[in-house]
PDB file of C-alpha atoms in Angstrom:
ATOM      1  CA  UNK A   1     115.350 209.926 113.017  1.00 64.00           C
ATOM      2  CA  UNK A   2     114.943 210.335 116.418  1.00 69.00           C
ATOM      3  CA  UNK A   3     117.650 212.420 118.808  1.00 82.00           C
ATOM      4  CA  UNK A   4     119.029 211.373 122.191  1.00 90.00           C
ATOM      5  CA  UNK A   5     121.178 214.585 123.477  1.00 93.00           C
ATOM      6  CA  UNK A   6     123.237 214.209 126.738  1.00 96.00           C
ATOM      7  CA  UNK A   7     124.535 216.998 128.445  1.00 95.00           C
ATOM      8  CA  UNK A   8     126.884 217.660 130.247  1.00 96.00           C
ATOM      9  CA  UNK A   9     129.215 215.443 127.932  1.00 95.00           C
ATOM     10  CA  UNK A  10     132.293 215.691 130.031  1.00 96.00           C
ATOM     11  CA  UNK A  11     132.028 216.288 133.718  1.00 97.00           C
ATOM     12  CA  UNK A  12     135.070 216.303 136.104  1.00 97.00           C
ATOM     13  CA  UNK A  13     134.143 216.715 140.019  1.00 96.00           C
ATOM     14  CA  UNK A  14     135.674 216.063 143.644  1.00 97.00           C
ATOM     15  CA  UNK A  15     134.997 213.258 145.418  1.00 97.00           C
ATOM     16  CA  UNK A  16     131.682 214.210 147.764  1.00 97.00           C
ATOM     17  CA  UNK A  17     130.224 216.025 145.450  1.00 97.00           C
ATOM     18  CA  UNK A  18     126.999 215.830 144.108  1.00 97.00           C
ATOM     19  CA  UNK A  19     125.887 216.096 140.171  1.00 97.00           C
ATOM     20  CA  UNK A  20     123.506 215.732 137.550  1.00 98.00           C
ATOM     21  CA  UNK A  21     123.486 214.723 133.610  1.00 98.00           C
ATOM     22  CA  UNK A  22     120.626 214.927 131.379  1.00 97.00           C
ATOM     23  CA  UNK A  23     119.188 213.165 128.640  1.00 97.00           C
ATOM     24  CA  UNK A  24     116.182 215.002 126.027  1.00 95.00           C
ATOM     25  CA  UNK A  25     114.974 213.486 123.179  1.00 92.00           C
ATOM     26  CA  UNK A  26     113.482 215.135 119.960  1.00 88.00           C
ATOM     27  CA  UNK A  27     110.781 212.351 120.652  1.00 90.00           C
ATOM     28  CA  UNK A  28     108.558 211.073 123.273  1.00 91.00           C
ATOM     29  CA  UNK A  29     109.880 207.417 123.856  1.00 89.00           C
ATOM     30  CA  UNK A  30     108.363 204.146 124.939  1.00 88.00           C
ATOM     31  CA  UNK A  31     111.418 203.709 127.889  1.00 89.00           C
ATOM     32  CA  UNK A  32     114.651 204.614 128.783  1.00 92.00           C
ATOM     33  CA  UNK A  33     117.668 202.631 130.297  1.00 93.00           C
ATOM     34  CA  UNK A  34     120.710 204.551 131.666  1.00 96.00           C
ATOM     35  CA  UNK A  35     124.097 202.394 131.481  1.00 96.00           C
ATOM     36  CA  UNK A  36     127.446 203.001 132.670  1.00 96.00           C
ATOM     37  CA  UNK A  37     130.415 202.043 130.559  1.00 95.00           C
ATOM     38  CA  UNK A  38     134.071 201.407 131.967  1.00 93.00           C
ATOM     39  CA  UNK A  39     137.139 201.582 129.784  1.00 89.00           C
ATOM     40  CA  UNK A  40     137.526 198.533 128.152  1.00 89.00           C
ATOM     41  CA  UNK A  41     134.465 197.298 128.320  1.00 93.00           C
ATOM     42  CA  UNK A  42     130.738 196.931 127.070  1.00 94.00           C
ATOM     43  CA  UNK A  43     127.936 198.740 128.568  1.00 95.00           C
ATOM     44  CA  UNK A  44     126.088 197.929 131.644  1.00 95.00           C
ATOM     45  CA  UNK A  45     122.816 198.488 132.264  1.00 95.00           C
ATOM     46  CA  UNK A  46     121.434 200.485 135.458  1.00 96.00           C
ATOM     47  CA  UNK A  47     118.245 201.084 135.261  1.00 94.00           C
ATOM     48  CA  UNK A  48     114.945 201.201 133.007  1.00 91.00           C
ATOM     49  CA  UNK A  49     112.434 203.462 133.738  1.00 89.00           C
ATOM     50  CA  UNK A  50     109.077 203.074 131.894  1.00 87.00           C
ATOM     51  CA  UNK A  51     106.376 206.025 132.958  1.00 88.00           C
ATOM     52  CA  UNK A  52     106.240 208.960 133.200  1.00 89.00           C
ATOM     53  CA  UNK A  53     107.390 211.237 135.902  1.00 92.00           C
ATOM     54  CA  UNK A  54     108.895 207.717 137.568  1.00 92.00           C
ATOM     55  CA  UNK A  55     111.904 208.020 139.933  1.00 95.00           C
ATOM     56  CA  UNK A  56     114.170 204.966 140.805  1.00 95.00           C
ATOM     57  CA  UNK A  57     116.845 205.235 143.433  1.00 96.00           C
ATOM     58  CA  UNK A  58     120.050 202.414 143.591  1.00 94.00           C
ATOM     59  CA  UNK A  59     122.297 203.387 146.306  1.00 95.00           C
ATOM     60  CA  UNK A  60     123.545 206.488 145.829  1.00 97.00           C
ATOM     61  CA  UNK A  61     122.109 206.957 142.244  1.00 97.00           C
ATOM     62  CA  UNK A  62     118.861 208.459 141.242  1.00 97.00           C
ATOM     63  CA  UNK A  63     117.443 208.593 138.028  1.00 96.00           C
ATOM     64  CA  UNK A  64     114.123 210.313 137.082  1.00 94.00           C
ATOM     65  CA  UNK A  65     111.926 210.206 133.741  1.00 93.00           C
ATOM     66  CA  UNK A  66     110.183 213.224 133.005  1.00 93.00           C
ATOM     67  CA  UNK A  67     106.353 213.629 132.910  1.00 92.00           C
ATOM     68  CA  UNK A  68     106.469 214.327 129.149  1.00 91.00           C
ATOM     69  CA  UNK A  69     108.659 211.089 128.280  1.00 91.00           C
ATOM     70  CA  UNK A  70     111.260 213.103 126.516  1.00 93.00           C
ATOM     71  CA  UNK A  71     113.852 213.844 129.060  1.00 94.00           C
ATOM     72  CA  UNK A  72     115.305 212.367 132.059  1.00 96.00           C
ATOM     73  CA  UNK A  73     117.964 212.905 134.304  1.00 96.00           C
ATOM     74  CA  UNK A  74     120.850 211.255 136.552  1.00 97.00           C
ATOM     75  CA  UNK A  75     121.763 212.481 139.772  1.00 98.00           C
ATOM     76  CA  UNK A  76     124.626 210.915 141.912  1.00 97.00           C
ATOM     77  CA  UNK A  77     124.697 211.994 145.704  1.00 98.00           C
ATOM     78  CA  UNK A  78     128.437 212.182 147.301  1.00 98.00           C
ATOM     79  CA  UNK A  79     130.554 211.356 144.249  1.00 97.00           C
ATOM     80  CA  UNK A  80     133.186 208.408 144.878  1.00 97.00           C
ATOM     81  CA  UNK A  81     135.851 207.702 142.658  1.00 96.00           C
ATOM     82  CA  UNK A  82     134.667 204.368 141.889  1.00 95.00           C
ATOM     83  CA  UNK A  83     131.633 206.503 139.856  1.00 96.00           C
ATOM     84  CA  UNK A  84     134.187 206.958 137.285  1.00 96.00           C
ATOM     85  CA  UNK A  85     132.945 206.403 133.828  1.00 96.00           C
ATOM     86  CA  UNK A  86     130.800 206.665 130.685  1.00 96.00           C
ATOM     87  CA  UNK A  87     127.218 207.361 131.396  1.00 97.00           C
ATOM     88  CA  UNK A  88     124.927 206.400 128.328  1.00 96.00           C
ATOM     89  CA  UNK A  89     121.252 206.991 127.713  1.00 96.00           C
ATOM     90  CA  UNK A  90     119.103 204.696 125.514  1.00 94.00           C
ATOM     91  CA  UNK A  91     115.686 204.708 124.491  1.00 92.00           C
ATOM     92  CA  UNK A  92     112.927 202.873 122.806  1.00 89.00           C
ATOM     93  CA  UNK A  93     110.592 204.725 120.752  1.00 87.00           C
ATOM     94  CA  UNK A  94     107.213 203.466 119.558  1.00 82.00           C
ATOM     95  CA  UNK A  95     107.500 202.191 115.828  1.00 76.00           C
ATOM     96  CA  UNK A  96     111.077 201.063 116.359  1.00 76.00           C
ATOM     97  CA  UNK A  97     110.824 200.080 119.570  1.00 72.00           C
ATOM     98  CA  UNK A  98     113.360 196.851 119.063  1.00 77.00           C
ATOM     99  CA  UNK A  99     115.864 199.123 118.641  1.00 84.00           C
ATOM    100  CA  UNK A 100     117.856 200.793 120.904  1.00 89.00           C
ATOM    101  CA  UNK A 101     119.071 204.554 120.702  1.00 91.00           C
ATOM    102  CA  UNK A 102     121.789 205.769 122.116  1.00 93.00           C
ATOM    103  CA  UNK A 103     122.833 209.059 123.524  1.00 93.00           C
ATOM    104  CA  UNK A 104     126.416 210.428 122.837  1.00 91.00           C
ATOM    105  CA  UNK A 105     127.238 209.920 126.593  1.00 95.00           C
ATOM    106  CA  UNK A 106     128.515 211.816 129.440  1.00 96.00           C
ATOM    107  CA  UNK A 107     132.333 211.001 130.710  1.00 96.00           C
ATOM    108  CA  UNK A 108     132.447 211.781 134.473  1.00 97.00           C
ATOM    109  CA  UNK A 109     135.317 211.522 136.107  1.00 97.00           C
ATOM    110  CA  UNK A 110     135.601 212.143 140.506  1.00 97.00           C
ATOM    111  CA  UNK A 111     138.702 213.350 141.503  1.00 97.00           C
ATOM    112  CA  UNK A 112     140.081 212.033 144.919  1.00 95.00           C
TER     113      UNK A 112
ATOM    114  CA  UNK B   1     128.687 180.809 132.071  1.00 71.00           C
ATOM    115  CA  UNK B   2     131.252 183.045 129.954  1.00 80.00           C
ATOM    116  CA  UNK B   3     128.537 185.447 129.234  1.00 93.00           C
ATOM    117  CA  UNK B   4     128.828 187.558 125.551  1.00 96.00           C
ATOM    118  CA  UNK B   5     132.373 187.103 123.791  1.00 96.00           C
ATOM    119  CA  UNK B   6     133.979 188.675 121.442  1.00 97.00           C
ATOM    120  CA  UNK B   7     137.217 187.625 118.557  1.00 97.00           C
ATOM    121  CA  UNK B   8     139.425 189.240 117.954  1.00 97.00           C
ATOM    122  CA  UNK B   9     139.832 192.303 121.069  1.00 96.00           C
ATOM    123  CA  UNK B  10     141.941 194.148 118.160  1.00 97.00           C
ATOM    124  CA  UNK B  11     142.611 194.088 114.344  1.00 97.00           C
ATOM    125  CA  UNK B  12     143.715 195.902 112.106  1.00 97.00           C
ATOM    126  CA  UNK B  13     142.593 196.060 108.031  1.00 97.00           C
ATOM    127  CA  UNK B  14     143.762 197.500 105.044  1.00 97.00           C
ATOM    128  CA  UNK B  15     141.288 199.301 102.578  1.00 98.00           C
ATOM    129  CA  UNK B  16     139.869 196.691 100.736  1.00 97.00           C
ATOM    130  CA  UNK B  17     140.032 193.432 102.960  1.00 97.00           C
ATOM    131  CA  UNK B  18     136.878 191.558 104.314  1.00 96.00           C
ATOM    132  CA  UNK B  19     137.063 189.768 107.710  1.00 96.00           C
ATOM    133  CA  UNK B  20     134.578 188.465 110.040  1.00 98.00           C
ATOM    134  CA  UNK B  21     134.156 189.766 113.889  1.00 98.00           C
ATOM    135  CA  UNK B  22     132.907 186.928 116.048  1.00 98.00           C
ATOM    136  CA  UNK B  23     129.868 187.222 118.763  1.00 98.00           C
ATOM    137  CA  UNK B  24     128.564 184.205 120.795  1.00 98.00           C
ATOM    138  CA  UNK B  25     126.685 183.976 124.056  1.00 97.00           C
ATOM    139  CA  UNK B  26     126.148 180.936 126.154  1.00 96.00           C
ATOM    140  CA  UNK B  27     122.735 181.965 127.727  1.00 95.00           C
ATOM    141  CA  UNK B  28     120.195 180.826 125.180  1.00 95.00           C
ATOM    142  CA  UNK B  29     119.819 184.372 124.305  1.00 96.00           C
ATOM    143  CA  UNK B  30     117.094 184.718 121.423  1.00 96.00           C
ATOM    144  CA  UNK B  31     117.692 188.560 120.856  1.00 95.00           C
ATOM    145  CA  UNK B  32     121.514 189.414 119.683  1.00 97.00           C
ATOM    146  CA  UNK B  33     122.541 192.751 117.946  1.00 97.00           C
ATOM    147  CA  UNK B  34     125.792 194.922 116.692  1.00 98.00           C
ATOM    148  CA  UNK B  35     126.846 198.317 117.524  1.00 97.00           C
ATOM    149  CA  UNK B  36     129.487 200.201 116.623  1.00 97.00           C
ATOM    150  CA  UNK B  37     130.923 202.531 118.955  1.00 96.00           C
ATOM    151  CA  UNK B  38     132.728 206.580 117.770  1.00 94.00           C
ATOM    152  CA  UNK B  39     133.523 209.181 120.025  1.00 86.00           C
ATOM    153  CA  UNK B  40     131.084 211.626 120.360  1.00 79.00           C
ATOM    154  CA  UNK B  41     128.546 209.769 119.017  1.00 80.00           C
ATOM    155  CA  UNK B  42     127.429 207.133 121.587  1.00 86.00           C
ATOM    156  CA  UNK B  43     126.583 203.271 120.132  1.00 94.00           C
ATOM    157  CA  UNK B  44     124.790 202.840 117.034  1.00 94.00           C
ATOM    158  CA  UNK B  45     122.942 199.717 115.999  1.00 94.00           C
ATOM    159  CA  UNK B  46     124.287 197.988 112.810  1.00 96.00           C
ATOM    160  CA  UNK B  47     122.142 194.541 112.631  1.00 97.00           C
ATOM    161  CA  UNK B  48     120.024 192.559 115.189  1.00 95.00           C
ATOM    162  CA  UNK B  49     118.334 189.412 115.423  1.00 96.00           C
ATOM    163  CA  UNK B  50     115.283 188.393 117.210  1.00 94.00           C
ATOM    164  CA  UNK B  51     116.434 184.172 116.694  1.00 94.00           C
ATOM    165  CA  UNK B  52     118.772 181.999 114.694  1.00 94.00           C
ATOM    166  CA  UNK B  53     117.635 182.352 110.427  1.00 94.00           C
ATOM    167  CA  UNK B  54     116.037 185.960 111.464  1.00 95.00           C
ATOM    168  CA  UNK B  55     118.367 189.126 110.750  1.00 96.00           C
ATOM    169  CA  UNK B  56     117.365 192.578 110.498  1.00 95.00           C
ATOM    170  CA  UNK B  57     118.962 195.731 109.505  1.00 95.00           C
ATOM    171  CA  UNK B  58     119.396 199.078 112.365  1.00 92.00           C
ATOM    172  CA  UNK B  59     120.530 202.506 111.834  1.00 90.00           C
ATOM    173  CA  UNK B  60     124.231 202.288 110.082  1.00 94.00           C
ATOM    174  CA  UNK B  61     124.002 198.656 107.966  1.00 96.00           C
ATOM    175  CA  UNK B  62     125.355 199.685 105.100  1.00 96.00           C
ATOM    176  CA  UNK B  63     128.870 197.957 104.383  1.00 96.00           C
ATOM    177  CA  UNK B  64     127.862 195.165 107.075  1.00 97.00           C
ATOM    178  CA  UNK B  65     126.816 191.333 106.519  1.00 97.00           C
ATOM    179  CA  UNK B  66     125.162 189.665 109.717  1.00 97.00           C
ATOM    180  CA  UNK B  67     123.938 185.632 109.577  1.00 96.00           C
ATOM    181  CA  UNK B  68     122.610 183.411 112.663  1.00 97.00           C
ATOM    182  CA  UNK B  69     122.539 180.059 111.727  1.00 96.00           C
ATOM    183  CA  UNK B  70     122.475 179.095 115.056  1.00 96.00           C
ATOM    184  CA  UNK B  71     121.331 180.321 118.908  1.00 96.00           C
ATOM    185  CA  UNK B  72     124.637 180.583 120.408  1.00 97.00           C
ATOM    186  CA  UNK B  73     126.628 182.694 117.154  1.00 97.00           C
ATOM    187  CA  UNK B  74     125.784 186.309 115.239  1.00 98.00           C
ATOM    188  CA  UNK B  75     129.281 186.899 113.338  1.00 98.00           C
ATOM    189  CA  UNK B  76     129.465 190.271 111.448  1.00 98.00           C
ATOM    190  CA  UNK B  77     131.086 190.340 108.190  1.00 98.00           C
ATOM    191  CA  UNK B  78     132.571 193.642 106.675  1.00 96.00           C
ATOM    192  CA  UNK B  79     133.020 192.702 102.851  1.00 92.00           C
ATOM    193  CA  UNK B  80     135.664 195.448 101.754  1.00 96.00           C
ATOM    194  CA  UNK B  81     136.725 197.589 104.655  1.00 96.00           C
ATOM    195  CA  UNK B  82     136.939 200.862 104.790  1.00 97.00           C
ATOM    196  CA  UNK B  83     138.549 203.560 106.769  1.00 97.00           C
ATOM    197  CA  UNK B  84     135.289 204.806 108.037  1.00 96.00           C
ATOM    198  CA  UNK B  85     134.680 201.651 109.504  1.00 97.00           C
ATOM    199  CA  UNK B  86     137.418 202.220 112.140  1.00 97.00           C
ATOM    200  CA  UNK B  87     135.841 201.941 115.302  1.00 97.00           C
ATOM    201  CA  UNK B  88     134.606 199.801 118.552  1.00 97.00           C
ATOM    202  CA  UNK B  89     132.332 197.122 117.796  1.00 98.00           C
ATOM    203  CA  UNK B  90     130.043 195.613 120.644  1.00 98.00           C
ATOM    204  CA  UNK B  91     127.970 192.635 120.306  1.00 98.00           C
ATOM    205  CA  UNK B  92     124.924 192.057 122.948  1.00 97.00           C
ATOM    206  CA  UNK B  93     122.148 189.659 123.459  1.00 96.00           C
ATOM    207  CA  UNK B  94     119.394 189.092 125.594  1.00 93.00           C
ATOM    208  CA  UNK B  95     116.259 187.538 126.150  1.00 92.00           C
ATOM    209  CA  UNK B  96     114.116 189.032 124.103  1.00 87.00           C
ATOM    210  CA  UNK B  97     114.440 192.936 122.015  1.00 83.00           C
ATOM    211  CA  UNK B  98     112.759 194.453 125.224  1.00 84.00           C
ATOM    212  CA  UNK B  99     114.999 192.813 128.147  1.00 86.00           C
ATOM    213  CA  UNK B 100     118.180 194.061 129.592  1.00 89.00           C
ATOM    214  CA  UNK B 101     120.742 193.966 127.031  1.00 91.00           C
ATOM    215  CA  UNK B 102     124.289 191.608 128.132  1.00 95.00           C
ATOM    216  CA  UNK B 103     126.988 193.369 126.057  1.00 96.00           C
ATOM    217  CA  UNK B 104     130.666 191.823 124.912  1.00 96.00           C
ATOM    218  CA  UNK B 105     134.084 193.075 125.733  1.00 95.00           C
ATOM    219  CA  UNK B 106     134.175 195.023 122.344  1.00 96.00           C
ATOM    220  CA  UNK B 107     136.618 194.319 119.099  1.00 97.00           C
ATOM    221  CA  UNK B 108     138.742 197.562 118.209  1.00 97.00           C
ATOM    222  CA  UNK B 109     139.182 197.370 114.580  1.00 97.00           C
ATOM    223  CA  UNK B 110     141.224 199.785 112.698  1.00 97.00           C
ATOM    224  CA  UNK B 111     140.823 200.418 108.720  1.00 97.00           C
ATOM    225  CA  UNK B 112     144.057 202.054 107.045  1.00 96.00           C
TER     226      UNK B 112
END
C-alpha cells in the first residue's frame, strides 16, 4: 500500500504572505494532480504534473514534482483570502495506476 | 450541462439499514468512481468503473455494492450500515481513468 503524506496539515497565514505544502510518497508514482477543495464541495483539480523535476505555474500558484517522482510541493506567492481551503495531493502509481491516491490534505486558511 | 450530482446532500441511518446513494453525470463520462471522505485521512476510493456493465473494487470496498447499468448512473449501495460508515461520500467521473476527474457535491451520511 502505497503512502501519500502532506505536510503541513493545517496552515494559518496573513494575507501577502507566501507558503509552501508538501507532498512525499513511500513510492515513486506515475503522476500527480494537486486539487483544492472548498467547504461543501467536491474536489477540484489544479494541476497534473507528469515528469520529473517539472514545474507548472497558474497565476500565483506553483507547483513542482521532484526529480525522484516521490515528492512534490505547492507554493502560493502573496496569499489572498480567496486561497482559503483544502489542498489535496493525488497520485497514480504504476500497477494501479486507475486509481487515484489521496493525501490526507493540508487546510490553509489566509487571514485578512 | 448539470455536471456530477449527487442524492441525497444528507442522511442519516440506523445500524442495520441499507440505502442507496445516487451518482449521475450528464457528460458521457465512461470513467465514474466513489470515495469516501474522513478527517485526517484525505479521499479513499471505494468502487470505480471504466463503462456501464464494468465495476471494479478500490482500496475500502468492503460493506459497499456499486452497479452501472447504464452511462449516465453509478449508484452505491451500503447493504447493512454501519457506524463506521459515517462519512462524506463523493462521486466523480471523467473521460477516461487517466483524465481530470469532475467530482459531485458530496452526500453526508451519518450511521447511529
Amino acid at each position: 500500500t502505497q503512502l501519500l503524506e502532506q505536510s503541513p496539515q493545517f496552515l494559518s497565514i496573513q494575507e501577502g504572505e507566501n507558503l509552501t505544502v508538501y507532498c512525499n510518497s513511500s513510492s515513486v508514482f506515475s503522476s500527480l494532480q494537486w486539487y483544492r477543495q472548498e467547504p461543501g464541495e467536491g474536489p477540484v483539480l489544479l494541476v497534473t504534473v507528469v515528469t520529473g523535476g517539472e514545474v507548472k505555474k497558474l497565476k500565483r500558484l506553483t507547483f513542482q514534482f521532484g526529480d525522484a517522482r516521490k515528492d512534490s510541493s505547492l507554493h502560493i506567492t502573496a496569499a489572498q483570502t480567496g486561497d482559503t481551503g483544502l489542498y489535496l495531493c493525488a497520485a497514480r502509481y504504476a500497477g494501479s495506476a486507475r486509481q487515484l491516491t489521496f493525501g490526507s490534505g493540508t487546510q490553509l486558511t489566509v487571514l485578512p | 450541462n448539470a455536471g456530477v450530482t449527487q442524492t441525497p446532500k444528507f442522511q442519516v441511518l440506523k445500524t442495520g439499514q441499507s440505502m442507496t446513494l445516487q451518482c449521475a453525470q450528464d457528460m458521457n463520462h465512461e470513467y465514474m468512481s466513489w470515495y469516501r471522505q474522513d478527517p485526517g485521512m484525505g479521499l479513499r476510493l471505494i468502487h470505480y468503473s471504466v463503462g456501464a456493465g464494468i465495476t471494479d473494487q478500490g482500496e475500502v470496498p468492503n460493506g459497499y455494492n456499486v452497479s452501472r447499468s447504464t452511462t449516465e448512473d453509478f449508484p452505491l449501495r451500503l447493504l447493512s450500515a454501519a457506524p463506521s460508515q459515517t462519512s462524506v461520500y463523493f462521486c466523480a467521473s471523467s473521460w477516461g481513468p487517466f483524465n481530470e476527474q469532475f467530482f459531485g457535491p458530496g452526500t453526508r451520511l451519518t450511521v447511529l
